[in-house]
Amino acid sequence: MGAPALGLAQLGDQYRELADEIRRAGLLEKRPLYYAMKVGWTVGAFALVWVGFVLVGNSWATLAVTPALAVVFTQVVFLGHDAGHQQISRSRRTNRLLGLLTGNALTGMSFGWWVPKHNAHHAYPNQLGRDPDLGGGLVGFTAGSPAPHPAGLAIRLRTRLQGPLFLPVLLLQGLGLHVTGVQSVLRRHAVIEAVLLSANAIAYLTAVFWVLSPARALAFVVLQQGLFGLYLGCTFAPNHKGMPIVPSDADIGFARRQVATARDVVGGRFVTLAFGGLNYQIEHHLFPAMPRPNLVPAQRIVRAFCHRHGVTYNESGVVASYRMVLRGLASPTLMLDPGVDRPSA
């Protein structure tokens, strides 16, 4: 679930000092003890919530478990994200095994589908025609004028509706990830992933329909998956949505591209826990393989570097960031001027 680490040559000469400072501070070193504890606590919480589900039993009160299950599902997905970025272990095999466990086996998301998709996003964030997270679906976050033909009416209608439909669409995010993952696995003939996804679906549905009556079970699945998609979507949306869009033909240096199209979300330890560290989006995009706990000290270094070099460093609170997202949906998106951010040699 992530992009490969990028070398110094791709940062450009003017950013070598930033990479050197990050390295001297030891922030690219792995944190095995942290992740051993993090994986243990997260998977333990995941199992504990399922135990609570069984203990409550066949009652409408069991629906009260769905928010907790949505939270632990998303926290497990965050571990898969870190594994995909090679943040957890020096061994790519270990990271892949953790990704398959947290993605396919525990949450029903295809790790093998998500990795290349996320690679493309990290390589070309917010660039039209190149970022797979931009412009697709009912809520598109696209820019530019609608085409002057019948298709343009559909685009204008979507632009008007995507603000009010933002949260309802996120409720379908979980289902969409499952369906797309299955389609990818079948297309790629990924046997191991298919087995793990099948095992996940069987275990999940068996547990729910064994404990609950059919009507309650159906309500549980719909609510739990909806809340899972909502929470997961709400942790990703503030990172790039409502930020400048890069024209499809623009040639912009790697580091400036990453900083200009992302925002950090401030709010302390609780926000960091709730967002899985993705609230430090600028630092994460500059150094994708940096372990999650190192993003906090890295922020001070990156922010100071941006200030020294006159690069705008975008950060806002949680509420303000969601306002920017909704404002970006309701109005034309700001296009990044390639003339301001020239690629470095």
Short mmCIF file of C-alpha atoms in Angstrom, two decimals:
data_model
loop_
_atom_site.label_atom_id
_atom_site.label_comp_id
_atom_site.label_asym_id
_atom_site.label_seq_id
_atom_site.Cartn_x
_atom_site.Cartn_y
_atom_site.Cartn_z
CA MET A 1 0.00 0.00 0.00
CA GLY A 2 2.57 2.60 -0.87
CA ALA A 3 5.14 4.18 -3.09
CA PRO A 4 8.83 3.23 -3.05
CA ALA A 5 11.34 5.51 -1.36
CA LEU A 6 12.73 8.14 -3.70
CA GLY A 7 16.46 8.81 -4.03
CA LEU A 8 18.35 12.05 -3.58
CA ALA A 9 18.76 12.57 -7.31
CA GLN A 10 15.00 12.76 -7.67
CA LEU A 11 14.76 15.40 -4.97
CA GLY A 12 16.86 17.85 -6.94
CA ASP A 13 20.04 19.61 -5.90
CA GLN A 14 18.29 22.31 -3.90
CA TYR A 15 16.65 19.67 -1.68
CA ARG A 16 19.75 17.68 -0.90
CA GLU A 17 20.25 19.66 2.28
CA LEU A 18 16.78 18.66 3.47
CA ALA A 19 17.39 14.97 2.81
CA ASP A 20 20.82 15.18 4.44
CA GLU A 21 19.35 16.85 7.52
CA ILE A 22 16.62 14.24 7.77
CA ARG A 23 19.18 11.47 7.48
CA ARG A 24 21.54 13.00 10.05
CA ALA A 25 18.63 13.18 12.48
CA GLY A 26 18.14 9.43 12.04
CA LEU A 27 14.56 9.85 10.86
CA LEU A 28 14.86 7.36 8.01
CA GLU A 29 15.87 4.55 10.38
CA LYS A 30 13.31 1.82 11.02
CA ARG A 31 11.47 1.62 14.33
CA PRO A 32 11.00 -2.13 14.94
CA LEU A 33 10.02 -1.83 18.61
CA TYR A 34 7.40 0.81 17.87
CA TYR A 35 5.85 -1.26 15.10
CA ALA A 36 5.98 -4.48 17.11
CA MET A 37 3.93 -2.76 19.81
CA LYS A 38 1.71 -0.99 17.27
CA VAL A 39 0.86 -4.18 15.40
CA GLY A 40 0.23 -6.01 18.68
CA TRP A 41 -2.05 -3.32 20.11
CA THR A 42 -3.96 -2.77 16.88
CA VAL A 43 -4.56 -6.43 16.06
CA GLY A 44 -5.39 -7.03 19.73
CA ALA A 45 -7.98 -4.25 19.67
CA PHE A 46 -9.37 -5.67 16.44
CA ALA A 47 -9.85 -9.08 18.08
CA LEU A 48 -11.24 -7.55 21.30
CA VAL A 49 -13.98 -5.68 19.44
CA TRP A 50 -15.04 -8.92 17.72
CA VAL A 51 -15.18 -10.60 21.13
CA GLY A 52 -17.43 -7.77 22.31
CA PHE A 53 -19.62 -8.31 19.27
CA VAL A 54 -20.10 -11.97 20.18
CA LEU A 55 -20.75 -11.19 23.85
CA VAL A 56 -23.49 -8.66 23.08
CA GLY A 57 -25.13 -11.33 20.96
CA ASN A 58 -28.31 -11.36 18.93
CA SER A 59 -29.67 -7.94 19.77
CA TRP A 60 -30.22 -4.64 18.02
CA ALA A 61 -27.82 -3.28 20.64
CA THR A 62 -25.06 -5.07 18.72
CA LEU A 63 -25.27 -2.27 16.16
CA ALA A 64 -23.56 -0.11 18.79
CA VAL A 65 -20.42 -2.16 18.14
CA THR A 66 -20.21 -1.00 14.51
CA PRO A 67 -18.44 2.34 15.18
CA ALA A 68 -15.73 0.59 17.21
CA LEU A 69 -15.32 -2.04 14.51
CA ALA A 70 -15.07 0.67 11.84
CA VAL A 71 -12.32 2.37 13.85
CA VAL A 72 -10.24 -0.79 14.33
CA PHE A 73 -10.72 -1.75 10.67
CA THR A 74 -9.28 1.62 9.64
CA GLN A 75 -6.42 1.41 12.13
CA VAL A 76 -5.51 -2.00 10.69
CA VAL A 77 -5.60 -0.49 7.18
CA PHE A 78 -3.15 2.18 8.37
CA LEU A 79 -0.70 -0.60 9.24
CA GLY A 80 -1.09 -1.97 5.72
CA HIS A 81 -0.37 1.49 4.37
CA ASP A 82 2.85 1.66 6.38
CA ALA A 83 3.85 -1.83 5.25
CA GLY A 84 3.30 -0.88 1.63
CA HIS A 85 5.62 2.08 2.05
CA GLN A 86 8.32 -0.21 3.47
CA GLN A 87 8.15 1.73 6.74
CA ILE A 88 7.88 -1.23 9.08
CA SER A 89 10.76 -3.54 8.14
CA ARG A 90 13.92 -3.47 6.04
CA SER A 91 12.68 -6.69 4.46
CA ARG A 92 10.31 -6.21 1.53
CA ARG A 93 9.02 -9.73 2.10
CA THR A 94 8.11 -8.96 5.70
CA ASN A 95 6.35 -5.78 4.66
CA ARG A 96 4.42 -7.68 1.98
CA LEU A 97 3.36 -10.37 4.44
CA LEU A 98 2.15 -7.70 6.87
CA GLY A 99 0.32 -5.96 4.02
CA LEU A 100 -1.44 -9.17 3.00
CA LEU A 101 -2.36 -9.87 6.62
CA THR A 102 -3.74 -6.42 7.40
CA GLY A 103 -5.27 -5.87 3.97
CA ASN A 104 -6.55 -9.08 2.44
CA ALA A 105 -6.90 -11.28 5.52
CA LEU A 106 -8.22 -8.91 8.19
CA THR A 107 -10.05 -6.14 6.34
CA GLY A 108 -10.84 -7.60 2.91
CA MET A 109 -8.84 -5.04 0.94
CA SER A 110 -6.50 -6.13 -1.85
CA PHE A 111 -2.95 -5.19 -0.94
CA GLY A 112 -1.69 -6.07 -4.43
CA TRP A 113 -4.24 -3.77 -6.09
CA TRP A 114 -3.66 -0.85 -3.78
CA VAL A 115 0.15 -0.74 -4.01
CA PRO A 116 0.53 0.27 -7.69
CA LYS A 117 -2.44 2.60 -7.47
CA HIS A 118 -0.89 4.38 -4.50
CA ASN A 119 2.51 4.39 -6.21
CA ALA A 120 1.00 6.43 -9.04
CA HIS A 121 -0.60 8.84 -6.59
CA HIS A 122 2.71 9.44 -4.81
CA ALA A 123 4.57 9.95 -8.07
CA TYR A 124 2.07 12.50 -9.47
CA PRO A 125 -0.10 13.88 -6.65
CA ASN A 126 -3.01 16.04 -7.84
CA GLN A 127 -1.85 15.94 -11.47
CA LEU A 128 -4.63 15.69 -14.03
CA GLY A 129 -4.55 12.45 -15.97
CA ARG A 130 -1.77 10.93 -13.83
CA ASP A 131 -3.02 10.80 -10.22
CA PRO A 132 -5.55 7.93 -9.95
CA ASP A 133 -7.04 9.55 -6.85
CA LEU A 134 -8.04 12.61 -8.86
CA GLY A 135 -11.06 13.07 -11.04
CA GLY A 136 -12.75 9.69 -10.91
CA GLY A 137 -16.13 8.74 -9.51
CA LEU A 138 -19.08 10.85 -8.47
CA VAL A 139 -16.94 13.10 -6.28
CA GLY A 140 -14.14 14.03 -8.60
CA PHE A 141 -12.19 17.08 -7.35
CA THR A 142 -11.42 17.92 -10.97
CA ALA A 143 -10.56 21.27 -12.47
CA GLY A 144 -11.19 23.02 -15.74
CA SER A 145 -14.21 24.06 -17.73
CA PRO A 146 -16.91 21.56 -18.67
CA ALA A 147 -16.89 20.42 -22.27
CA PRO A 148 -19.39 22.22 -24.54
CA HIS A 149 -21.23 19.02 -25.50
CA PRO A 150 -23.81 16.79 -23.77
CA ALA A 151 -21.13 15.30 -21.53
CA GLY A 152 -20.50 18.81 -20.20
CA LEU A 153 -23.97 18.88 -18.63
CA ALA A 154 -23.16 15.74 -16.66
CA ILE A 155 -19.88 17.27 -15.48
CA ARG A 156 -21.61 20.49 -14.40
CA LEU A 157 -24.27 18.50 -12.57
CA ARG A 158 -21.64 16.46 -10.80
CA THR A 159 -19.75 19.62 -9.82
CA ARG A 160 -22.90 21.05 -8.23
CA LEU A 161 -23.76 17.85 -6.39
CA GLN A 162 -20.38 16.58 -5.26
CA GLY A 163 -20.25 18.91 -2.23
CA PRO A 164 -23.59 17.77 -0.73
CA LEU A 165 -22.86 14.16 -1.74
CA PHE A 166 -19.35 14.08 -0.29
CA LEU A 167 -20.20 12.33 2.99
CA PRO A 168 -22.87 10.00 1.51
CA VAL A 169 -20.41 8.87 -1.14
CA LEU A 170 -17.81 8.12 1.52
CA LEU A 171 -20.33 5.76 3.13
CA LEU A 172 -19.93 3.63 -0.01
CA GLN A 173 -16.14 3.82 0.04
CA GLY A 174 -15.70 0.57 1.96
CA LEU A 175 -17.89 -1.39 -0.44
CA GLY A 176 -16.12 0.18 -3.41
CA LEU A 177 -12.70 -0.85 -2.11
CA HIS A 178 -13.85 -4.44 -1.63
CA VAL A 179 -15.40 -4.68 -5.10
CA THR A 180 -12.45 -3.05 -6.88
CA GLY A 181 -10.00 -5.25 -5.00
CA VAL A 182 -11.83 -8.42 -6.00
CA GLN A 183 -11.97 -7.31 -9.62
CA SER A 184 -8.22 -6.64 -9.57
CA VAL A 185 -7.42 -10.01 -8.00
CA LEU A 186 -9.47 -11.85 -10.63
CA ARG A 187 -7.89 -9.83 -13.43
CA ARG A 188 -4.35 -10.49 -12.14
CA HIS A 189 -5.04 -14.14 -11.25
CA ALA A 190 -3.49 -13.46 -7.83
CA VAL A 191 -4.14 -16.82 -6.16
CA ILE A 192 -2.79 -16.03 -2.69
CA GLU A 193 -4.72 -12.78 -2.52
CA ALA A 194 -7.87 -14.49 -3.75
CA VAL A 195 -7.60 -17.15 -1.05
CA LEU A 196 -7.10 -14.53 1.67
CA LEU A 197 -9.96 -12.35 0.43
CA SER A 198 -12.25 -15.39 0.28
CA ALA A 199 -11.25 -16.43 3.79
CA ASN A 200 -11.94 -12.91 5.04
CA ALA A 201 -15.40 -12.78 3.43
CA ILE A 202 -16.33 -16.23 4.74
CA ALA A 203 -15.12 -15.49 8.28
CA TYR A 204 -16.77 -12.05 8.41
CA LEU A 205 -20.16 -13.12 7.06
CA THR A 206 -20.20 -16.37 9.03
CA ALA A 207 -19.54 -14.54 12.29
CA VAL A 208 -22.17 -11.88 11.63
CA PHE A 209 -24.92 -14.22 10.42
CA TRP A 210 -24.12 -16.82 13.10
CA VAL A 211 -24.53 -14.33 15.95
CA LEU A 212 -27.33 -12.19 14.53
CA SER A 213 -30.68 -12.83 12.92
CA PRO A 214 -30.73 -12.17 9.14
CA ALA A 215 -32.33 -8.70 9.44
CA ARG A 216 -29.94 -7.62 12.21
CA ALA A 217 -26.98 -9.13 10.41
CA LEU A 218 -27.77 -7.23 7.22
CA ALA A 219 -28.20 -3.99 9.15
CA PHE A 220 -24.90 -4.65 10.94
CA VAL A 221 -22.96 -5.24 7.71
CA VAL A 222 -24.39 -2.16 6.00
CA LEU A 223 -23.74 0.12 8.98
CA GLN A 224 -20.28 -1.24 9.79
CA GLN A 225 -19.02 -1.07 6.22
CA GLY A 226 -20.55 2.36 5.75
CA LEU A 227 -18.84 3.74 8.86
CA PHE A 228 -15.59 2.09 7.85
CA GLY A 229 -15.68 3.83 4.47
CA LEU A 230 -16.66 7.14 6.07
CA TYR A 231 -13.83 7.08 8.60
CA LEU A 232 -11.24 5.91 6.09
CA GLY A 233 -12.32 8.51 3.53
CA CYS A 234 -12.30 11.29 6.10
CA THR A 235 -8.67 10.53 6.98
CA PHE A 236 -7.53 10.71 3.34
CA ALA A 237 -9.64 13.61 2.02
CA PRO A 238 -7.99 16.52 3.93
CA ASN A 239 -4.52 15.59 2.69
CA HIS A 240 -4.83 16.74 -0.96
CA LYS A 241 -8.43 17.67 -1.71
CA GLY A 242 -8.97 21.38 -2.15
CA MET A 243 -5.24 21.85 -2.82
CA PRO A 244 -3.83 23.13 -6.14
CA ILE A 245 -4.19 20.86 -9.17
CA VAL A 246 -1.16 20.23 -11.40
CA PRO A 247 -1.88 20.59 -15.16
CA SER A 248 -1.50 17.35 -17.09
CA ASP A 249 1.43 18.68 -19.16
CA ALA A 250 3.28 20.42 -16.31
CA ASP A 251 6.88 19.51 -15.51
CA ILE A 252 7.38 20.36 -11.84
CA GLY A 253 10.21 19.31 -9.55
CA PHE A 254 9.50 16.39 -7.22
CA ALA A 255 9.87 18.14 -3.86
CA ARG A 256 7.93 21.29 -4.76
CA ARG A 257 5.21 19.14 -6.30
CA GLN A 258 4.84 17.18 -3.06
CA VAL A 259 4.77 20.27 -0.83
CA ALA A 260 2.50 22.39 -3.02
CA THR A 261 -0.23 19.76 -3.42
CA ALA A 262 -0.46 18.54 0.19
CA ARG A 263 -1.47 19.93 3.55
CA ASP A 264 -0.71 18.88 7.09
CA VAL A 265 -3.53 18.64 9.62
CA VAL A 266 -2.56 19.83 13.08
CA GLY A 267 -4.18 18.81 16.34
CA GLY A 268 -1.81 16.89 18.56
CA ARG A 269 -1.50 13.21 19.44
CA PHE A 270 -5.19 12.37 19.15
CA VAL A 271 -5.35 13.68 15.58
CA THR A 272 -2.17 11.76 14.73
CA LEU A 273 -3.70 8.57 16.15
CA ALA A 274 -7.03 9.14 14.39
CA PHE A 275 -5.34 9.87 11.04
CA GLY A 276 -2.77 7.09 11.31
CA GLY A 277 0.01 9.65 10.88
CA LEU A 278 -1.40 10.75 7.53
CA ASN A 279 -1.98 14.21 8.98
CA TYR A 280 1.76 14.74 8.34
CA GLN A 281 1.10 14.44 4.62
CA ILE A 282 3.84 16.78 3.42
CA GLU A 283 6.56 14.91 5.29
CA HIS A 284 5.09 11.58 4.25
CA HIS A 285 5.12 12.53 0.56
CA LEU A 286 8.65 13.87 0.70
CA PHE A 287 9.92 10.72 2.47
CA PRO A 288 7.41 7.89 1.92
CA ALA A 289 9.54 5.22 3.62
CA MET A 290 9.93 7.25 6.81
CA PRO A 291 8.41 5.34 9.77
CA ARG A 292 5.23 6.86 11.13
CA PRO A 293 6.60 7.99 14.55
CA ASN A 294 9.44 9.88 12.85
CA LEU A 295 7.06 12.17 11.00
CA VAL A 296 6.55 14.35 14.08
CA PRO A 297 10.19 15.48 14.45
CA ALA A 298 10.54 15.56 10.66
CA GLN A 299 7.80 18.17 10.47
CA ARG A 300 9.91 20.71 12.33
CA ILE A 301 12.80 20.20 9.92
CA VAL A 302 10.65 20.30 6.78
CA ARG A 303 8.69 23.36 7.91
CA ALA A 304 11.89 25.27 8.70
CA PHE A 305 13.39 24.24 5.36
CA CYS A 306 10.33 25.50 3.46
CA HIS A 307 10.43 28.80 5.29
CA ARG A 308 14.13 29.22 4.49
CA HIS A 309 13.56 28.63 0.78
CA GLY A 310 10.31 30.56 0.40
CA VAL A 311 8.19 27.48 -0.23
CA THR A 312 4.62 27.72 1.08
CA TYR A 313 4.03 25.14 3.82
CA ASN A 314 0.32 24.35 4.09
CA GLU A 315 -1.14 23.29 7.42
CA SER A 316 -4.50 23.77 9.11
CA GLY A 317 -6.70 22.42 11.86
CA VAL A 318 -9.10 19.53 11.36
CA VAL A 319 -12.25 21.63 10.95
CA ALA A 320 -10.54 24.16 8.68
CA SER A 321 -9.14 21.39 6.47
CA TYR A 322 -12.62 19.90 5.92
CA ARG A 323 -13.94 23.35 5.10
CA MET A 324 -11.26 23.63 2.41
CA VAL A 325 -12.23 20.23 1.03
CA LEU A 326 -15.90 21.18 0.76
CA ARG A 327 -15.02 24.59 -0.66
CA GLY A 328 -12.87 22.90 -3.28
CA LEU A 329 -15.80 20.70 -4.25
CA ALA A 330 -18.17 23.62 -4.59
CA SER A 331 -15.96 25.96 -6.62
CA PRO A 332 -13.34 25.79 -9.39
CA THR A 333 -10.08 24.28 -8.18
CA LEU A 334 -6.91 26.37 -8.07
CA MET A 335 -4.44 25.31 -10.73
CA LEU A 336 -0.78 25.24 -9.80
CA ASP A 337 1.27 27.63 -11.94
CA PRO A 338 4.19 25.67 -13.41
CA GLY A 339 6.05 28.93 -13.83
CA VAL A 340 6.24 29.35 -10.08
CA ASP A 341 7.56 25.89 -9.35
CA ARG A 342 10.29 25.15 -11.86
CA PRO A 343 11.80 21.67 -11.79
CA SER A 344 15.25 21.58 -10.33
CA ALA A 345 18.19 20.39 -12.34
#
